[in-house]
Every structure is written in structure tokens, then in C-alpha cells.
mmCIF file of C-alpha atoms in Angstrom:
data_model
loop_
_atom_site.group_PDB
_atom_site.id
_atom_site.type_symbol
_atom_site.label_atom_id
_atom_site.label_comp_id
_atom_site.label_asym_id
_atom_site.label_seq_id
_atom_site.Cartn_x
_atom_site.Cartn_y
_atom_site.Cartn_z
ATOM 1 C CA MET C 12 -8.618 7.823 24.170
ATOM 2 C CA HIS C 13 -9.735 7.058 27.734
ATOM 3 C CA CYS C 14 -10.131 9.904 30.130
ATOM 4 C CA SER C 15 -11.131 9.273 33.729
ATOM 5 C CA THR C 16 -10.699 12.878 34.844
ATOM 6 C CA ARG C 17 -13.875 14.876 35.354
ATOM 7 C CA LEU C 18 -13.654 18.453 34.183
ATOM 8 C CA PHE C 19 -15.981 21.079 35.645
ATOM 9 C CA TYR C 20 -16.464 24.604 34.344
ATOM 10 C CA HIS C 21 -18.729 26.671 36.559
ATOM 11 C CA HIS C 22 -19.465 30.116 37.843
ATOM 12 C CA ASN C 23 -19.999 29.469 41.548
ATOM 13 C CA ILE C 24 -23.567 28.324 40.920
ATOM 14 C CA THR C 25 -24.724 24.758 41.433
ATOM 15 C CA PRO C 26 -26.259 23.217 38.295
ATOM 16 C CA THR C 27 -29.858 22.139 38.711
ATOM 17 C CA LYS C 28 -31.304 20.379 35.652
ATOM 18 C CA PRO C 29 -29.052 17.971 33.814
ATOM 19 C CA LEU C 30 -29.319 17.617 30.071
ATOM 20 C CA LEU C 31 -27.855 14.553 28.379
ATOM 21 C CA ALA C 32 -26.312 15.130 24.958
ATOM 22 C CA HIS C 33 -25.934 11.709 23.340
ATOM 23 C CA CYS C 34 -23.982 10.874 20.214
ATOM 24 C CA SER C 35 -27.149 10.193 18.254
ATOM 25 C CA ALA C 36 -29.018 12.984 16.538
ATOM 26 C CA SER C 37 -32.324 12.061 18.288
ATOM 27 C CA PRO C 38 -33.286 13.995 21.467
ATOM 28 C CA PRO C 39 -32.885 12.220 24.816
ATOM 29 C CA ASN C 40 -35.857 10.389 26.345
ATOM 30 C CA PRO C 41 -36.612 11.820 29.801
ATOM 31 C CA ASN C 42 -38.201 8.509 30.894
ATOM 32 C CA SER C 43 -35.234 6.376 29.968
ATOM 33 C CA LYS C 44 -32.907 4.975 32.579
ATOM 34 C CA PRO C 45 -29.430 6.420 32.999
ATOM 35 C CA ASN C 46 -27.002 5.043 30.491
ATOM 36 C CA SER C 47 -24.875 2.390 32.129
ATOM 37 C CA ASN C 48 -22.780 1.882 29.032
ATOM 38 C CA PRO C 49 -19.197 2.984 29.806
ATOM 39 C CA ASN C 50 -18.903 4.384 26.283
ATOM 40 C CA PRO C 51 -18.183 8.135 26.278
ATOM 41 C CA ILE C 52 -20.865 10.710 26.367
ATOM 42 C CA PHE C 53 -20.724 14.397 26.986
ATOM 43 C CA ARG C 54 -23.076 15.603 29.711
ATOM 44 C CA ARG C 55 -23.917 19.270 30.008
ATOM 45 C CA ASP C 56 -25.742 20.748 32.987
ATOM 46 C CA PHE C 57 -27.129 24.189 32.395
ATOM 47 C CA THR C 58 -28.519 27.019 34.483
ATOM 48 C CA SER C 59 -29.113 30.565 33.383
ATOM 49 C CA SER C 60 -25.561 31.593 34.190
ATOM 50 C CA SER C 61 -23.493 28.452 34.485
ATOM 51 C CA LEU C 62 -22.200 25.585 32.427
ATOM 52 C CA LEU C 63 -21.032 22.234 33.711
ATOM 53 C CA LEU C 64 -19.117 20.062 31.264
ATOM 54 C CA LEU C 65 -18.644 16.504 32.439
ATOM 55 C CA LEU C 66 -16.559 14.098 30.404
ATOM 56 C CA VAL C 67 -17.298 10.432 31.151
ATOM 57 C CA ASN C 68 -15.018 7.497 30.244
ATOM 58 C CA ASN C 69 -14.734 5.873 26.784
ATOM 59 C CA PRO C 70 -14.981 7.647 23.450
ATOM 60 C CA CYS C 71 -18.204 8.198 21.602
ATOM 61 C CA PRO C 72 -18.371 6.090 18.411
ATOM 62 C CA LEU C 73 -19.140 9.231 16.423
ATOM 63 C CA ARG C 74 -16.026 10.890 17.811
ATOM 64 C CA ALA C 75 -13.602 8.221 16.734
ATOM 65 C CA GLU C 76 -10.109 9.410 16.008
ATOM 66 C CA THR C 77 -9.863 11.025 12.610
ATOM 67 C CA THR C 78 -6.955 10.492 10.291
ATOM 68 C CA SER C 79 -5.350 13.123 8.148
ATOM 69 C CA ASP C 80 -6.287 13.329 4.482
ATOM 70 C CA ASN C 81 -2.871 12.002 3.527
ATOM 71 C CA ALA C 82 -2.878 9.106 6.010
ATOM 72 C CA ALA C 83 -4.263 6.679 3.438
ATOM 73 C CA CYS C 84 -2.171 8.099 0.617
ATOM 74 C CA ALA C 85 0.753 5.752 0.378
ATOM 75 C CA ASP C 86 3.562 6.904 -1.908
ATOM 76 C CA PRO C 87 4.003 4.807 -5.065
ATOM 77 C CA SER C 88 7.078 2.615 -5.150
ATOM 78 C CA PRO C 89 9.969 4.137 -7.143
ATOM 79 C CA THR C 90 10.918 2.090 -10.199
ATOM 80 C CA LYS C 91 14.253 3.799 -10.911
ATOM 81 C CA GLN C 92 16.606 6.300 -9.332
ATOM 82 C CA VAL C 93 18.399 9.334 -10.716
ATOM 83 C CA PHE C 94 20.879 11.768 -9.171
ATOM 84 C CA LEU C 95 21.459 15.517 -9.247
ATOM 85 C CA ASP C 96 24.794 16.967 -8.100
ATOM 86 C CA ILE C 97 24.343 20.543 -6.867
ATOM 87 C CA SER C 98 26.714 23.473 -6.448
ATOM 88 C CA ILE C 99 26.259 27.010 -5.120
ATOM 89 C CA ASP C 100 28.495 29.633 -6.732
ATOM 90 C CA GLY C 101 30.768 26.850 -7.944
ATOM 91 C CA GLU C 102 31.079 25.102 -4.565
ATOM 92 C CA PRO C 103 29.722 21.512 -4.540
ATOM 93 C CA ILE C 104 27.209 21.006 -1.714
ATOM 94 C CA GLY C 105 26.150 17.406 -2.296
ATOM 95 C CA ARG C 106 24.004 14.964 -4.242
ATOM 96 C CA ILE C 107 20.220 14.535 -4.388
ATOM 97 C CA ILE C 108 18.930 11.057 -5.253
ATOM 98 C CA VAL C 109 15.393 10.904 -6.637
ATOM 99 C CA GLY C 110 13.189 7.812 -6.910
ATOM 100 C CA LEU C 111 10.826 8.053 -9.910
ATOM 101 C CA TYR C 112 7.283 6.642 -10.030
ATOM 102 C CA GLY C 113 7.525 4.834 -13.344
ATOM 103 C CA ASP C 114 4.369 2.773 -12.770
ATOM 104 C CA ALA C 115 2.129 5.537 -11.404
ATOM 105 C CA VAL C 116 3.170 8.323 -13.820
ATOM 106 C CA PRO C 117 5.025 6.639 -16.700
ATOM 107 C CA GLY C 118 5.030 9.671 -19.000
ATOM 108 C CA GLY C 119 6.284 12.109 -16.388
ATOM 109 C CA ALA C 120 8.897 9.708 -15.020
ATOM 110 C CA ALA C 121 10.161 8.939 -18.540
ATOM 111 C CA ARG C 122 10.430 12.616 -19.455
ATOM 112 C CA PHE C 123 12.339 13.487 -16.291
ATOM 113 C CA SER C 124 14.727 10.524 -16.531
ATOM 114 C CA GLU C 125 15.430 11.211 -20.216
ATOM 115 C CA ILE C 126 16.488 14.774 -19.512
ATOM 116 C CA VAL C 127 18.491 13.774 -16.442
ATOM 117 C CA SER C 128 20.293 11.019 -18.341
ATOM 118 C CA GLY C 129 20.874 13.125 -21.453
ATOM 119 C CA SER C 130 19.799 10.218 -23.631
ATOM 120 C CA ARG C 131 18.398 12.603 -26.244
ATOM 121 C CA GLY C 132 21.388 14.900 -26.288
ATOM 122 C CA VAL C 133 19.959 17.388 -23.772
ATOM 123 C CA SER C 134 20.305 17.479 -20.007
ATOM 124 C CA TYR C 135 19.757 19.491 -16.840
ATOM 125 C CA ARG C 136 23.522 19.566 -16.508
ATOM 126 C CA ARG C 137 24.898 23.112 -15.993
ATOM 127 C CA LYS C 138 21.356 24.523 -15.784
ATOM 128 C CA GLU C 139 20.239 26.703 -12.859
ATOM 129 C CA PHE C 140 17.561 26.754 -10.211
ATOM 130 C CA VAL C 141 15.649 29.982 -10.792
ATOM 131 C CA LYS C 142 13.390 30.225 -7.764
ATOM 132 C CA ILE C 143 13.938 29.559 -4.053
ATOM 133 C CA MET C 144 10.704 29.506 -2.046
ATOM 134 C CA PRO C 145 10.123 28.726 1.662
ATOM 135 C CA ASN C 146 8.537 25.354 0.757
ATOM 136 C CA TYR C 147 10.346 24.362 -2.436
ATOM 137 C CA VAL C 148 13.088 25.069 -4.963
ATOM 138 C CA GLN C 149 12.385 25.399 -8.694
ATOM 139 C CA HIS C 150 14.656 24.548 -11.607
ATOM 140 C CA GLY C 151 14.444 26.665 -14.751
ATOM 141 C CA GLY C 152 14.280 23.693 -17.115
ATOM 142 C CA LEU C 153 15.310 23.859 -20.767
ATOM 143 C CA ARG C 154 14.356 26.682 -23.111
ATOM 144 C CA SER C 155 15.504 25.431 -26.516
ATOM 145 C CA TYR C 156 12.739 24.732 -29.066
ATOM 146 C CA GLY C 157 14.815 21.904 -30.555
ATOM 147 C CA VAL C 158 14.949 20.232 -27.161
ATOM 148 C CA ASP C 159 11.181 20.275 -26.829
ATOM 149 C CA ALA C 160 10.594 18.988 -30.347
ATOM 150 C CA GLU C 161 12.970 16.098 -29.822
ATOM 151 C CA LEU C 162 11.381 15.107 -26.530
ATOM 152 C CA ALA C 163 7.934 15.323 -28.099
ATOM 153 C CA GLN C 164 8.947 12.774 -30.748
ATOM 154 C CA ARG C 165 10.035 10.405 -27.982
ATOM 155 C CA THR C 166 6.544 10.477 -26.447
ATOM 156 C CA GLY C 167 4.839 9.940 -29.780
ATOM 157 C CA GLY C 168 3.774 13.544 -30.403
ATOM 158 C CA ASN C 169 4.432 15.822 -33.322
ATOM 159 C CA SER C 170 5.158 18.907 -31.253
ATOM 160 C CA ALA C 171 6.183 20.088 -27.823
ATOM 161 C CA ALA C 172 2.529 20.841 -27.101
ATOM 162 C CA ALA C 173 1.643 17.190 -27.694
ATOM 163 C CA ALA C 174 4.303 16.049 -25.251
ATOM 164 C CA VAL C 175 3.180 18.501 -22.574
ATOM 165 C CA GLY C 176 -0.419 17.494 -23.240
ATOM 166 C CA GLY C 177 0.420 13.940 -22.178
ATOM 167 C CA LEU C 178 1.869 15.247 -18.918
ATOM 168 C CA VAL C 179 -1.235 17.354 -18.301
ATOM 169 C CA SER C 180 -3.388 14.244 -18.802
ATOM 170 C CA GLU C 181 -1.386 12.444 -16.135
ATOM 171 C CA TRP C 182 -1.721 15.483 -13.880
ATOM 172 C CA GLU C 183 -5.513 15.429 -14.329
ATOM 173 C CA LYS C 184 -5.575 11.742 -13.460
ATOM 174 C CA GLN C 185 -3.436 12.395 -10.383
ATOM 175 C CA GLN C 186 -5.857 15.102 -9.222
ATOM 176 C CA LYS C 187 -8.822 12.711 -9.527
ATOM 177 C CA GLU C 188 -7.302 10.017 -7.339
ATOM 178 C CA GLU C 189 -9.332 8.948 -4.316
ATOM 179 C CA CYS C 190 -6.455 10.019 -2.107
ATOM 180 C CA ARG C 191 -7.354 13.450 -0.757
ATOM 181 C CA GLY C 192 -5.050 16.140 0.519
ATOM 182 C CA THR C 193 -1.833 17.653 -0.745
ATOM 183 C CA LYS C 194 -0.152 15.857 -3.644
ATOM 184 C CA ASN C 195 3.092 17.861 -3.404
ATOM 185 C CA VAL C 196 4.081 16.735 0.067
ATOM 186 C CA ALA C 197 7.542 17.223 1.555
ATOM 187 C CA ARG C 198 10.328 15.484 -0.442
ATOM 188 C CA SER C 199 8.247 15.389 -3.647
ATOM 189 C CA VAL C 200 9.781 15.982 -7.070
ATOM 190 C CA GLY C 201 7.420 17.228 -9.755
ATOM 191 C CA ILE C 202 7.314 18.644 -13.290
ATOM 192 C CA ILE C 203 5.518 21.953 -13.860
ATOM 193 C CA VAL C 204 2.891 21.191 -16.513
ATOM 194 C CA ARG C 205 0.517 24.183 -16.395
ATOM 195 C CA ASP C 206 0.204 27.786 -15.247
ATOM 196 C CA PRO C 207 -3.039 28.311 -13.288
ATOM 197 C CA LEU C 208 -2.321 32.062 -13.022
ATOM 198 C CA LYS C 209 -1.952 32.615 -16.752
ATOM 199 C CA PRO C 210 -4.164 35.560 -17.836
ATOM 200 C CA PRO C 211 -6.979 34.774 -20.302
ATOM 201 C CA PRO C 212 -6.368 35.518 -23.998
ATOM 202 C CA LYS C 213 -6.956 39.103 -25.181
ATOM 203 C CA MET C 214 -8.875 39.920 -28.332
ATOM 204 C CA LYS C 215 -6.959 41.962 -30.924
ATOM 205 C CA LEU C 216 -7.558 43.227 -34.432
ATOM 206 C CA VAL C 217 -5.311 41.665 -37.085
ATOM 207 C CA ALA C 218 -5.082 41.951 -40.877
ATOM 208 C CA ARG C 219 -5.390 38.740 -42.909
ATOM 209 C CA LYS C 220 -5.550 38.709 -46.722
ATOM 210 C CA GLY C 221 -6.490 42.352 -46.832
ATOM 211 C CA LYS C 222 -9.248 42.018 -44.235
ATOM 212 C CA LEU C 223 -9.370 42.967 -40.576
ATOM 213 C CA GLU C 224 -10.301 40.141 -38.229
ATOM 214 C CA MET C 225 -10.556 39.660 -34.485
ATOM 215 C CA ASP C 226 -8.098 37.145 -33.068
ATOM 216 C CA GLU C 227 -6.985 35.961 -29.635
ATOM 217 C CA GLU C 228 -3.596 37.006 -28.318
ATOM 218 C CA GLU C 229 -2.134 34.541 -25.842
ATOM 219 C CA MET C 230 -0.820 36.218 -22.697
ATOM 220 C CA GLY C 231 2.388 34.569 -21.528
ATOM 221 C CA LYS C 232 3.674 31.109 -22.360
ATOM 222 C CA ASP C 233 2.630 27.709 -21.074
ATOM 223 C CA PRO C 234 5.279 25.579 -19.313
ATOM 224 C CA ASN C 235 7.216 23.357 -21.710
ATOM 225 C CA GLY C 236 7.316 20.347 -19.380
ATOM 226 C CA THR C 237 10.995 20.614 -18.448
ATOM 227 C CA GLU C 238 10.868 22.832 -15.344
ATOM 228 C CA PHE C 239 10.711 20.930 -12.063
ATOM 229 C CA VAL C 240 10.423 21.532 -8.341
ATOM 230 C CA ILE C 241 11.683 19.780 -5.207
ATOM 231 C CA THR C 242 9.667 20.374 -2.043
ATOM 232 C CA SER C 243 11.172 20.731 1.416
ATOM 233 C CA ARG C 244 7.727 20.989 3.067
ATOM 234 C CA ASP C 245 4.149 20.203 2.095
ATOM 235 C CA SER C 246 3.277 22.593 -0.730
ATOM 236 C CA PRO C 247 -0.449 22.549 -1.565
ATOM 237 C CA GLU C 248 0.052 25.711 -3.630
ATOM 238 C CA LEU C 249 1.809 23.530 -6.250
ATOM 239 C CA ASP C 250 -1.045 21.073 -6.718
ATOM 240 C CA GLU C 251 -2.662 23.243 -9.416
ATOM 241 C CA SER C 252 0.435 23.249 -11.612
ATOM 242 C CA VAL C 253 2.795 20.354 -10.824
ATOM 243 C CA LEU C 254 2.732 16.673 -11.766
ATOM 244 C CA VAL C 255 4.477 14.681 -9.017
ATOM 245 C CA VAL C 256 6.870 12.198 -10.657
ATOM 246 C CA GLY C 257 8.973 11.017 -7.715
ATOM 247 C CA ARG C 258 10.448 11.761 -4.313
ATOM 248 C CA VAL C 259 13.824 12.481 -2.758
ATOM 249 C CA VAL C 260 15.214 9.299 -1.225
ATOM 250 C CA GLN C 261 18.542 10.815 -0.204
ATOM 251 C CA GLY C 262 19.963 14.330 0.021
ATOM 252 C CA MET C 263 17.251 16.400 1.730
ATOM 253 C CA ASP C 264 20.050 18.193 3.585
ATOM 254 C CA VAL C 265 21.183 19.483 0.179
ATOM 255 C CA VAL C 266 17.662 20.725 -0.603
ATOM 256 C CA GLU C 267 17.506 22.487 2.774
ATOM 257 C CA ARG C 268 20.818 24.191 2.101
ATOM 258 C CA MET C 269 19.561 25.371 -1.288
ATOM 259 C CA GLY C 270 16.537 26.827 0.473
ATOM 260 C CA GLN C 271 18.790 29.029 2.605
ATOM 261 C CA VAL C 272 20.191 30.960 -0.367
ATOM 262 C CA LYS C 273 19.226 34.656 -0.321
ATOM 263 C CA THR C 274 16.759 35.722 -2.996
ATOM 264 C CA VAL C 275 15.168 38.783 -4.605
ATOM 265 C CA GLN C 276 12.295 40.028 -2.468
ATOM 266 C CA GLU C 277 8.845 39.273 -3.847
ATOM 267 C CA ASN C 278 6.496 42.196 -4.519
ATOM 268 C CA SER C 279 3.443 40.423 -5.946
ATOM 269 C CA THR C 280 1.125 42.009 -3.362
ATOM 270 C CA SER C 281 1.705 45.485 -4.796
ATOM 271 C CA PRO C 282 -1.547 46.836 -6.315
ATOM 272 C CA TYR C 283 0.412 48.183 -9.289
ATOM 273 C CA PHE C 284 1.864 44.757 -10.013
ATOM 274 C CA ARG C 285 -1.518 43.023 -9.623
ATOM 275 C CA VAL C 286 -3.219 45.374 -12.081
ATOM 276 C CA ALA C 287 -0.363 45.057 -14.575
ATOM 277 C CA LYS C 288 -0.502 41.263 -14.275
ATOM 278 C CA LEU C 289 -4.272 41.268 -14.758
ATOM 279 C CA ILE C 290 -4.145 43.273 -17.980
ATOM 280 C CA GLY C 291 -1.214 41.272 -19.333
ATOM 281 C CA ASP C 292 1.429 43.983 -19.116
ATOM 282 C CA LYS C 293 4.708 42.366 -20.216
ATOM 283 C CA ARG C 294 6.622 44.402 -17.648
ATOM 284 C CA ALA C 295 4.745 42.536 -14.923
ATOM 285 C CA VAL C 296 5.783 39.217 -16.459
ATOM 286 C CA VAL C 297 9.425 40.287 -16.520
ATOM 287 C CA ALA C 298 9.247 41.526 -12.931
ATOM 288 C CA GLU C 299 7.588 38.316 -11.770
ATOM 289 C CA ARG C 300 10.368 36.213 -13.217
ATOM 290 C CA GLY C 301 12.766 38.031 -10.935
ATOM 291 C CA PHE C 302 10.828 37.406 -7.716
ATOM 292 C CA ASN C 303 12.509 34.864 -5.400
ATOM 293 C CA ARG C 304 15.415 34.457 -7.807
ATOM 294 C CA PRO C 305 18.579 33.445 -5.922
ATOM 295 C CA TYR C 306 21.429 35.931 -5.785
ATOM 296 C CA SER C 307 23.856 32.995 -5.923
ATOM 297 C CA LYS C 308 24.127 30.578 -8.837
ATOM 298 C CA VAL C 309 22.503 27.282 -7.784
ATOM 299 C CA VAL C 310 23.409 24.822 -10.525
ATOM 300 C CA VAL C 311 23.041 21.138 -11.412
ATOM 301 C CA THR C 312 26.690 20.348 -12.095
ATOM 302 C CA ASN C 313 26.039 16.730 -13.032
ATOM 303 C CA CYS C 314 23.098 14.335 -13.288
ATOM 304 C CA GLY C 315 22.253 10.862 -14.526
ATOM 305 C CA LEU C 316 20.680 7.478 -13.867
ATOM 306 C CA ILE C 317 21.671 5.236 -10.967
ATOM 307 C CA GLY C 318 22.095 1.574 -11.782
#
């Protein structure tokens, strides 16, 4: 950026002793000749009650333009596309087309496309979005144990936990990428693979074979790898829980319309709720599930592969 305008900030007092502040960390040499290099420097002239800031042409090499953390983070190329037809209270509002990153996150992309296509006998079809947030919308996924077991077999695991474990591994790899900044940027589609707010296990006394033993009681349930989110804006708050598997290539107007649905007011800042959540009170879990839930039924009426 070249700036030929000289800016002066003063307090009606003429500066007397100039002080050169160069880009280098070393102090200026008073015996050196004035710098004839047109490269930028900032020159400050001080007195006891005044400040003169003079900006000279050309930028300082150490003040080169910075790029955002996501500038070098190119999106992977989608390897396949799927569609989601959406309705609100039975009224169709349009279609969302998602491009999946089959090369970058093969496990996550395969899991999402399998459910969308219904190739294993289960599908997102006729299932609801359960949370509408300012930055994203969240689908409730599938709750059936049989569904999870079947999908686990497809990924080579013996249980739903094994299948979700593979998604968590991909999430960990995604977090370690050199690309800094938000992973869940606007238009992203991701699978919820973990709950960073899950309370730690509580110790409890149980009877086994006539003896009392201490055992851990899990507080809440881990995600089963079928819930997903679609972001309308950058959502760094999702980076600790969501594996990005694709992006919306068409239909963001549909996502925006979903985001306008009225929802149940959130009350997570209440001290009573926070204490109940901390100690693992089940009533807090039930209440939390209701926060930001849409009053209208936002449903995937149809879904499948494209091409």
C-alpha cells in the first residue's frame, strides 16, 4: 500500500528532536545519514507534550500485508454430490446439494452418503432438524441401535463405537492440518463426532457378585456419528465437535430460510442450569435438548445421491 499523504498529530507545539523508528529491532545510529530508501518507515517526533506521526512512502518489509488464517486453506475438491429436499411444516422450500470430500475424509464422506442414499436400509428421509442456531442448523440424525450397528459393520467395526471411533480419528487428523483457522466455515457440512461439553464420569458404588465396588457412571451419551450440521456462517464453536465432510454447492438460500424459523429460547447462562449441568443432573440434559429447538417441523422429505 503506497501512501503519499503526511499525517500530523500535534498539540500546538513544534516538535524539536526527531526520533527514527526503523523496522529493524536495533536502535538507530545517530551518526548515520538520513535514509534515502523510499521504503516505508514510521518517524515519530516527540516533545514532552506532543507527538508527531509522519508516514513516509512505501511499506516496511516487516509490515507486509497479512493474510487471514484461512487464506491458504483451499477447500478439498468434492468427489460426489448428494441432495437433501427440505420442508417446513409440510411446505417444500427447496433442495440443498452437498459436495462430499471423499478423498480428504473418506470415512466421513462414506458414512454421510450411505445414510443419504439409504443403501443400508436407513436414511435421513422424514427425519427432523432439531436445532436452529444463528450460524448453523443441526439435524437430529438417527437414534436406532440397529442402524448404528449396521453402519459399523460397513466401516469394518464390530460396534457403533468402532464406527464413530474412525470418524473421531479423521477429526483429529483434520485438526492437526497445517491450515490454521476455522474448519467449519460458511457452507460447510459436517458430522458431529464428539461432545466437548460432556461432564466427566461420576464414581458410584455398585454391587457385583455379592461385593460392593466403585465404578464410573457415564454422564450423557456420546454422538453416534449420524447427526450433522450445515453452517450459514463461519462457526469456530463447532471445530471441537464436528468433522467437516463436505460443503453446500447449491441451495444456501434454503439453509438461510431454515435459519429464520422461530426457536425455543436458550437459557444456558442461568446459574441454576450451569450447576445442574456440572453435576450431571438429568433434568439439565433434558432442558438443554429443548434449547434452540424449532417450533416448526423442519424435515428432510427426500434425499439421495446425484449422478
